[in-house]
């Protein structure tokens, strides 16, 4: 079992590192421009010259997939960060605050839970207008309630630990107990939660771009590429297979890595 876990962790980490490298320095993996048009080479199937084929404008799909890693991962990471910050505030209020604050934070979380996550994102975009920034904020707000419930429970568990009770007996103040004992011992679970949530936010961000509510075309972004390729699914299936595979690989690698880290945290 340990060998399998390590193999999953290694494979997931390698895949994520490749996507991170593509997001940070796409020119190293694909030197060409993702917007370079060459109508003569339109709808070329995968070949040595074009590993993932070309699209309706003759643009190299491999180059667009590599350059599309930056907006796709950036939205996913930023949305996860927004969700975690909000969840830490709500979770701290619910898990560490007085009873009235716990009640208020719980009701706020339940109100957000009343809306399906993607529906909440669509509602916010409908009120403010589509853009990558709005899509990022919308996805972050959508995942925050689930994070808040988990983080609140983790704070309650750590607060009842023996070392926290010992700090109370020693006369340590609330802020010193929180920063010195509670938060450091809960950060492991927060990191695991962020890794698990990254796969979800990548999928949701791509879904919004697929619906035309995220990164606008002709920019290279996986969800937008998926939406553009569905028109030519019968004649050029590689237009959807390539970005779809990238979304699945990134989301699966992040989720599997998070699951493995979660198991290690429980075992420790």
mmCIF file of C-alpha atoms in Angstrom:
data_model
loop_
_atom_site.group_PDB
_atom_site.id
_atom_site.type_symbol
_atom_site.label_atom_id
_atom_site.label_comp_id
_atom_site.label_asym_id
_atom_site.label_seq_id
_atom_site.Cartn_x
_atom_site.Cartn_y
_atom_site.Cartn_z
ATOM 1 C CA UNK A 1 0.000 0.000 0.000
ATOM 2 C CA UNK A 2 2.830 2.406 0.863
ATOM 3 C CA UNK A 3 4.517 1.680 -2.460
ATOM 4 C CA UNK A 4 1.278 2.385 -4.286
ATOM 5 C CA UNK A 5 0.753 5.623 -2.394
ATOM 6 C CA UNK A 6 4.281 6.768 -3.186
ATOM 7 C CA UNK A 7 3.852 5.873 -6.849
ATOM 8 C CA UNK A 8 0.596 7.856 -7.022
ATOM 9 C CA UNK A 9 2.204 10.787 -5.261
ATOM 10 C CA UNK A 10 5.226 10.717 -7.558
ATOM 11 C CA UNK A 11 3.177 10.455 -10.753
ATOM 12 C CA UNK A 12 0.765 13.193 -9.620
ATOM 13 C CA UNK A 13 3.602 15.480 -8.571
ATOM 14 C CA UNK A 14 5.401 15.008 -11.908
ATOM 15 C CA UNK A 15 2.234 15.800 -13.881
ATOM 16 C CA UNK A 16 1.537 18.903 -11.794
ATOM 17 C CA UNK A 17 5.140 20.060 -12.125
ATOM 18 C CA UNK A 18 4.878 19.760 -15.902
ATOM 19 C CA UNK A 19 1.743 21.889 -15.905
ATOM 20 C CA UNK A 20 3.379 24.399 -13.561
ATOM 21 C CA UNK A 21 6.389 24.581 -15.890
ATOM 22 C CA UNK A 22 4.018 25.147 -18.814
ATOM 23 C CA UNK A 23 2.293 27.933 -16.888
ATOM 24 C CA UNK A 24 5.497 29.637 -15.727
ATOM 25 C CA UNK A 25 7.587 29.269 -18.889
ATOM 26 C CA UNK A 26 5.403 28.071 -21.784
ATOM 27 C CA UNK A 27 7.988 29.222 -24.326
ATOM 28 C CA UNK A 28 10.391 26.516 -23.175
ATOM 29 C CA UNK A 29 7.930 23.725 -23.991
ATOM 30 C CA UNK A 30 6.256 25.386 -26.978
ATOM 31 C CA UNK A 31 8.350 28.186 -28.516
ATOM 32 C CA UNK A 32 5.713 29.241 -31.053
ATOM 33 C CA UNK A 33 2.874 31.702 -30.591
ATOM 34 C CA UNK A 34 -0.527 30.274 -29.600
ATOM 35 C CA UNK A 35 -2.216 32.927 -31.759
ATOM 36 C CA UNK A 36 -0.161 32.348 -34.925
ATOM 37 C CA UNK A 37 -2.610 31.750 -37.782
ATOM 38 C CA UNK A 38 -1.810 29.690 -40.882
ATOM 39 C CA UNK A 39 -4.998 28.898 -42.866
ATOM 40 C CA UNK A 40 -3.090 26.611 -45.234
ATOM 41 C CA UNK A 41 -2.495 24.146 -42.364
ATOM 42 C CA UNK A 42 -6.083 24.174 -41.060
ATOM 43 C CA UNK A 43 -7.428 20.897 -39.620
ATOM 44 C CA UNK A 44 -4.134 19.048 -39.900
ATOM 45 C CA UNK A 45 -4.311 15.772 -37.929
ATOM 46 C CA UNK A 46 -1.660 15.003 -35.286
ATOM 47 C CA UNK A 47 1.783 14.531 -36.828
ATOM 48 C CA UNK A 48 5.462 15.068 -36.053
ATOM 49 C CA UNK A 49 5.149 18.702 -37.092
ATOM 50 C CA UNK A 50 1.959 19.214 -35.076
ATOM 51 C CA UNK A 51 1.771 16.629 -32.240
ATOM 52 C CA UNK A 52 -1.825 17.595 -31.336
ATOM 53 C CA UNK A 53 -2.872 18.695 -34.827
ATOM 54 C CA UNK A 54 -4.076 22.136 -35.882
ATOM 55 C CA UNK A 55 -7.386 23.971 -35.512
ATOM 56 C CA UNK A 56 -9.682 25.691 -37.994
ATOM 57 C CA UNK A 57 -7.267 28.629 -38.330
ATOM 58 C CA UNK A 58 -4.148 26.504 -38.696
ATOM 59 C CA UNK A 59 -2.969 27.253 -35.145
ATOM 60 C CA UNK A 60 -0.886 24.540 -33.486
ATOM 61 C CA UNK A 61 -3.038 22.840 -30.846
ATOM 62 C CA UNK A 62 -0.048 21.627 -28.825
ATOM 63 C CA UNK A 63 1.248 25.182 -28.512
ATOM 64 C CA UNK A 64 -2.192 26.405 -27.468
ATOM 65 C CA UNK A 65 -2.577 23.660 -24.862
ATOM 66 C CA UNK A 66 0.815 24.463 -23.352
ATOM 67 C CA UNK A 67 0.141 28.214 -23.281
ATOM 68 C CA UNK A 68 -3.386 27.540 -22.013
ATOM 69 C CA UNK A 69 -1.974 26.084 -18.806
ATOM 70 C CA UNK A 70 -1.238 29.569 -17.442
ATOM 71 C CA UNK A 71 -4.772 31.040 -17.410
ATOM 72 C CA UNK A 72 -6.372 27.707 -16.481
ATOM 73 C CA UNK A 73 -4.068 27.035 -13.518
ATOM 74 C CA UNK A 74 -3.936 30.690 -12.488
ATOM 75 C CA UNK A 75 -7.715 30.870 -12.176
ATOM 76 C CA UNK A 76 -7.767 27.559 -10.302
ATOM 77 C CA UNK A 77 -5.020 28.549 -7.845
ATOM 78 C CA UNK A 78 -6.408 32.053 -7.269
ATOM 79 C CA UNK A 79 -9.946 30.732 -6.752
ATOM 80 C CA UNK A 80 -8.655 28.141 -4.283
ATOM 81 C CA UNK A 81 -6.766 30.864 -2.390
ATOM 82 C CA UNK A 82 -9.877 33.069 -2.223
ATOM 83 C CA UNK A 83 -11.970 30.152 -1.004
ATOM 84 C CA UNK A 84 -9.411 29.225 1.665
ATOM 85 C CA UNK A 85 -9.075 32.779 2.993
ATOM 86 C CA UNK A 86 -12.842 33.114 3.353
ATOM 87 C CA UNK A 87 -13.045 29.613 4.818
ATOM 88 C CA UNK A 88 -10.349 30.394 7.390
ATOM 89 C CA UNK A 89 -12.323 33.427 8.560
ATOM 90 C CA UNK A 90 -15.631 31.548 8.753
ATOM 91 C CA UNK A 91 -13.982 28.416 10.136
ATOM 92 C CA UNK A 92 -12.166 30.347 12.859
ATOM 93 C CA UNK A 93 -15.390 32.106 13.791
ATOM 94 C CA UNK A 94 -17.296 28.811 13.945
ATOM 95 C CA UNK A 95 -14.596 26.704 15.570
ATOM 96 C CA UNK A 96 -12.958 29.156 17.959
ATOM 97 C CA UNK A 97 -15.415 31.982 18.593
ATOM 98 C CA UNK A 98 -18.222 32.270 21.156
ATOM 99 C CA UNK A 99 -21.516 30.506 20.674
ATOM 100 C CA UNK A 100 -23.283 33.433 18.994
ATOM 101 C CA UNK A 101 -20.433 33.817 16.482
ATOM 102 C CA UNK A 102 -20.471 30.087 15.803
ATOM 103 C CA UNK A 103 -24.230 30.328 15.164
ATOM 104 C CA UNK A 104 -23.836 33.289 12.802
ATOM 105 C CA UNK A 105 -21.007 31.688 10.833
ATOM 106 C CA UNK A 106 -23.006 28.478 10.577
ATOM 107 C CA UNK A 107 -26.061 30.285 9.178
ATOM 108 C CA UNK A 108 -23.930 32.165 6.628
ATOM 109 C CA UNK A 109 -22.392 28.885 5.498
ATOM 110 C CA UNK A 110 -25.820 27.267 5.203
ATOM 111 C CA UNK A 111 -27.074 30.132 3.034
ATOM 112 C CA UNK A 112 -24.196 29.546 0.622
ATOM 113 C CA UNK A 113 -24.834 25.811 0.733
ATOM 114 C CA UNK A 114 -28.415 26.461 -0.399
ATOM 115 C CA UNK A 115 -27.067 27.248 -3.870
ATOM 116 C CA UNK A 116 -25.160 24.683 -5.927
ATOM 117 C CA UNK A 117 -21.590 25.898 -6.343
ATOM 118 C CA UNK A 118 -21.630 26.352 -10.101
ATOM 119 C CA UNK A 119 -25.059 28.034 -9.915
ATOM 120 C CA UNK A 120 -23.708 30.546 -7.398
ATOM 121 C CA UNK A 121 -20.827 31.308 -9.757
ATOM 122 C CA UNK A 122 -23.198 31.769 -12.683
ATOM 123 C CA UNK A 123 -25.387 34.094 -10.586
ATOM 124 C CA UNK A 124 -22.452 36.315 -9.669
ATOM 125 C CA UNK A 125 -21.249 36.457 -13.267
ATOM 126 C CA UNK A 126 -24.768 37.335 -14.427
ATOM 127 C CA UNK A 127 -24.813 40.284 -12.008
ATOM 128 C CA UNK A 128 -21.335 41.633 -12.783
ATOM 129 C CA UNK A 129 -20.588 40.471 -16.320
ATOM 130 C CA UNK A 130 -18.191 37.785 -17.597
ATOM 131 C CA UNK A 131 -14.434 38.180 -17.237
ATOM 132 C CA UNK A 132 -11.533 36.071 -15.948
ATOM 133 C CA UNK A 133 -11.373 38.087 -12.708
ATOM 134 C CA UNK A 134 -15.080 37.684 -12.030
ATOM 135 C CA UNK A 135 -14.865 33.971 -12.857
ATOM 136 C CA UNK A 136 -12.016 33.576 -10.368
ATOM 137 C CA UNK A 137 -13.924 35.358 -7.594
ATOM 138 C CA UNK A 138 -17.098 33.436 -8.402
ATOM 139 C CA UNK A 139 -15.381 30.046 -8.190
ATOM 140 C CA UNK A 140 -13.629 31.092 -4.969
ATOM 141 C CA UNK A 141 -16.924 32.086 -3.345
ATOM 142 C CA UNK A 142 -18.499 28.841 -4.522
ATOM 143 C CA UNK A 143 -15.957 26.570 -2.864
ATOM 144 C CA UNK A 144 -15.573 28.610 0.351
ATOM 145 C CA UNK A 145 -18.602 27.125 2.247
ATOM 146 C CA UNK A 146 -17.352 23.559 1.923
ATOM 147 C CA UNK A 147 -13.869 24.582 2.996
ATOM 148 C CA UNK A 148 -15.265 26.557 5.950
ATOM 149 C CA UNK A 149 -17.151 23.551 7.325
ATOM 150 C CA UNK A 150 -14.051 21.342 7.169
ATOM 151 C CA UNK A 151 -11.711 23.980 8.620
ATOM 152 C CA UNK A 152 -14.178 24.798 11.401
ATOM 153 C CA UNK A 153 -14.281 21.150 12.423
ATOM 154 C CA UNK A 154 -10.479 20.968 12.348
ATOM 155 C CA UNK A 155 -10.203 24.046 14.571
ATOM 156 C CA UNK A 156 -12.627 22.493 17.066
ATOM 157 C CA UNK A 157 -10.568 19.301 17.145
ATOM 158 C CA UNK A 158 -7.281 21.120 17.714
ATOM 159 C CA UNK A 159 -8.803 23.444 20.324
ATOM 160 C CA UNK A 160 -9.673 20.440 22.486
ATOM 161 C CA UNK A 161 -6.135 18.985 22.319
ATOM 162 C CA UNK A 162 -4.116 18.604 25.503
ATOM 163 C CA UNK A 163 -1.391 21.072 24.514
ATOM 164 C CA UNK A 164 -3.980 23.812 23.969
ATOM 165 C CA UNK A 165 -5.515 23.145 27.388
ATOM 166 C CA UNK A 166 -2.003 23.292 28.856
ATOM 167 C CA UNK A 167 -1.475 26.680 27.205
ATOM 168 C CA UNK A 168 -4.696 27.915 28.839
ATOM 169 C CA UNK A 169 -3.448 26.765 32.245
ATOM 170 C CA UNK A 170 -0.164 28.578 31.626
ATOM 171 C CA UNK A 171 -2.088 31.808 31.053
ATOM 172 C CA UNK A 172 -1.465 32.201 27.343
ATOM 173 C CA UNK A 173 -3.833 34.653 25.673
ATOM 174 C CA UNK A 174 -6.274 33.748 22.876
ATOM 175 C CA UNK A 175 -4.109 35.180 20.114
ATOM 176 C CA UNK A 176 -0.982 33.409 21.384
ATOM 177 C CA UNK A 177 -2.836 30.110 21.607
ATOM 178 C CA UNK A 178 -4.226 30.583 18.109
ATOM 179 C CA UNK A 179 -0.952 31.536 16.392
ATOM 180 C CA UNK A 180 1.311 29.293 18.470
ATOM 181 C CA UNK A 181 -0.729 26.113 18.828
ATOM 182 C CA UNK A 182 -4.047 25.967 16.981
ATOM 183 C CA UNK A 183 -3.181 27.394 13.565
ATOM 184 C CA UNK A 184 0.167 25.569 13.088
ATOM 185 C CA UNK A 185 -1.419 22.215 13.942
ATOM 186 C CA UNK A 186 -4.352 22.837 11.601
ATOM 187 C CA UNK A 187 -2.266 24.050 8.664
ATOM 188 C CA UNK A 188 -1.480 20.495 7.552
ATOM 189 C CA UNK A 189 -5.138 19.793 6.938
ATOM 190 C CA UNK A 190 -5.556 23.191 5.249
ATOM 191 C CA UNK A 191 -2.722 22.359 2.840
ATOM 192 C CA UNK A 192 -4.295 18.996 2.040
ATOM 193 C CA UNK A 193 -7.653 20.700 1.526
ATOM 194 C CA UNK A 194 -6.067 23.204 -0.867
ATOM 195 C CA UNK A 195 -4.517 20.404 -2.899
ATOM 196 C CA UNK A 196 -7.823 18.546 -3.067
ATOM 197 C CA UNK A 197 -9.748 21.683 -3.950
ATOM 198 C CA UNK A 198 -7.379 22.693 -6.745
ATOM 199 C CA UNK A 199 -8.699 19.961 -9.034
ATOM 200 C CA UNK A 200 -12.272 21.105 -8.432
ATOM 201 C CA UNK A 201 -11.528 24.767 -9.117
ATOM 202 C CA UNK A 202 -9.656 23.915 -12.333
ATOM 203 C CA UNK A 203 -12.687 22.015 -13.607
ATOM 204 C CA UNK A 204 -15.114 24.768 -12.595
ATOM 205 C CA UNK A 205 -12.959 27.503 -14.136
ATOM 206 C CA UNK A 206 -12.747 25.526 -17.380
ATOM 207 C CA UNK A 207 -16.501 24.979 -17.275
ATOM 208 C CA UNK A 208 -17.141 28.717 -17.040
ATOM 209 C CA UNK A 209 -14.778 29.378 -19.958
ATOM 210 C CA UNK A 210 -16.530 26.607 -21.881
ATOM 211 C CA UNK A 211 -19.795 28.496 -21.374
ATOM 212 C CA UNK A 212 -18.162 31.719 -22.595
ATOM 213 C CA UNK A 213 -18.064 33.290 -19.110
ATOM 214 C CA UNK A 214 -14.334 33.149 -18.453
ATOM 215 C CA UNK A 215 -11.322 33.842 -20.642
ATOM 216 C CA UNK A 216 -12.598 35.115 -24.025
ATOM 217 C CA UNK A 217 -11.375 33.675 -27.346
ATOM 218 C CA UNK A 218 -9.047 33.621 -29.181
ATOM 219 C CA UNK A 219 -6.890 33.425 -26.042
ATOM 220 C CA UNK A 220 -5.495 29.967 -25.350
ATOM 221 C CA UNK A 221 -7.450 28.544 -22.411
ATOM 222 C CA UNK A 222 -8.500 24.921 -21.985
ATOM 223 C CA UNK A 223 -12.209 25.506 -21.437
ATOM 224 C CA UNK A 224 -12.470 27.989 -24.301
ATOM 225 C CA UNK A 225 -10.554 25.600 -26.582
ATOM 226 C CA UNK A 226 -12.931 22.815 -25.625
ATOM 227 C CA UNK A 227 -15.907 24.985 -26.518
ATOM 228 C CA UNK A 228 -14.405 25.995 -29.875
ATOM 229 C CA UNK A 229 -13.499 22.427 -30.766
ATOM 230 C CA UNK A 230 -16.940 20.935 -30.199
ATOM 231 C CA UNK A 231 -18.141 22.529 -33.458
ATOM 232 C CA UNK A 232 -15.679 20.370 -35.376
ATOM 233 C CA UNK A 233 -15.961 17.252 -33.246
ATOM 234 C CA UNK A 234 -16.757 14.966 -36.187
ATOM 235 C CA UNK A 235 -14.066 16.203 -38.563
ATOM 236 C CA UNK A 236 -11.338 17.156 -36.058
ATOM 237 C CA UNK A 237 -11.823 15.386 -32.710
ATOM 238 C CA UNK A 238 -8.285 16.309 -31.600
ATOM 239 C CA UNK A 239 -9.474 19.875 -31.046
ATOM 240 C CA UNK A 240 -11.468 18.691 -28.016
ATOM 241 C CA UNK A 241 -9.392 15.663 -27.011
ATOM 242 C CA UNK A 242 -6.212 17.684 -26.366
ATOM 243 C CA UNK A 243 -7.596 20.387 -24.022
ATOM 244 C CA UNK A 244 -10.040 17.913 -22.456
ATOM 245 C CA UNK A 245 -7.177 15.564 -21.613
ATOM 246 C CA UNK A 246 -5.209 18.459 -20.105
ATOM 247 C CA UNK A 247 -8.150 19.364 -17.842
ATOM 248 C CA UNK A 248 -8.636 15.750 -16.750
ATOM 249 C CA UNK A 249 -4.920 15.199 -16.094
ATOM 250 C CA UNK A 250 -4.503 18.402 -14.065
ATOM 251 C CA UNK A 251 -7.640 17.838 -11.985
ATOM 252 C CA UNK A 252 -6.941 14.135 -11.435
ATOM 253 C CA UNK A 253 -3.293 14.695 -10.477
ATOM 254 C CA UNK A 254 -4.222 17.390 -7.940
ATOM 255 C CA UNK A 255 -6.997 15.246 -6.460
ATOM 256 C CA UNK A 256 -4.883 12.084 -6.210
ATOM 257 C CA UNK A 257 -2.014 14.003 -4.633
ATOM 258 C CA UNK A 258 -4.418 15.541 -2.143
ATOM 259 C CA UNK A 259 -5.911 12.136 -1.287
ATOM 260 C CA UNK A 260 -2.459 10.660 -0.718
ATOM 261 C CA UNK A 261 -1.422 13.583 1.474
ATOM 262 C CA UNK A 262 -4.684 13.305 3.399
ATOM 263 C CA UNK A 263 -4.001 9.636 4.111
ATOM 264 C CA UNK A 264 -0.488 10.420 5.279
ATOM 265 C CA UNK A 265 -1.782 13.139 7.616
ATOM 266 C CA UNK A 266 -4.320 10.721 9.133
ATOM 267 C CA UNK A 267 -1.675 8.048 9.596
ATOM 268 C CA UNK A 268 0.643 10.492 11.323
#
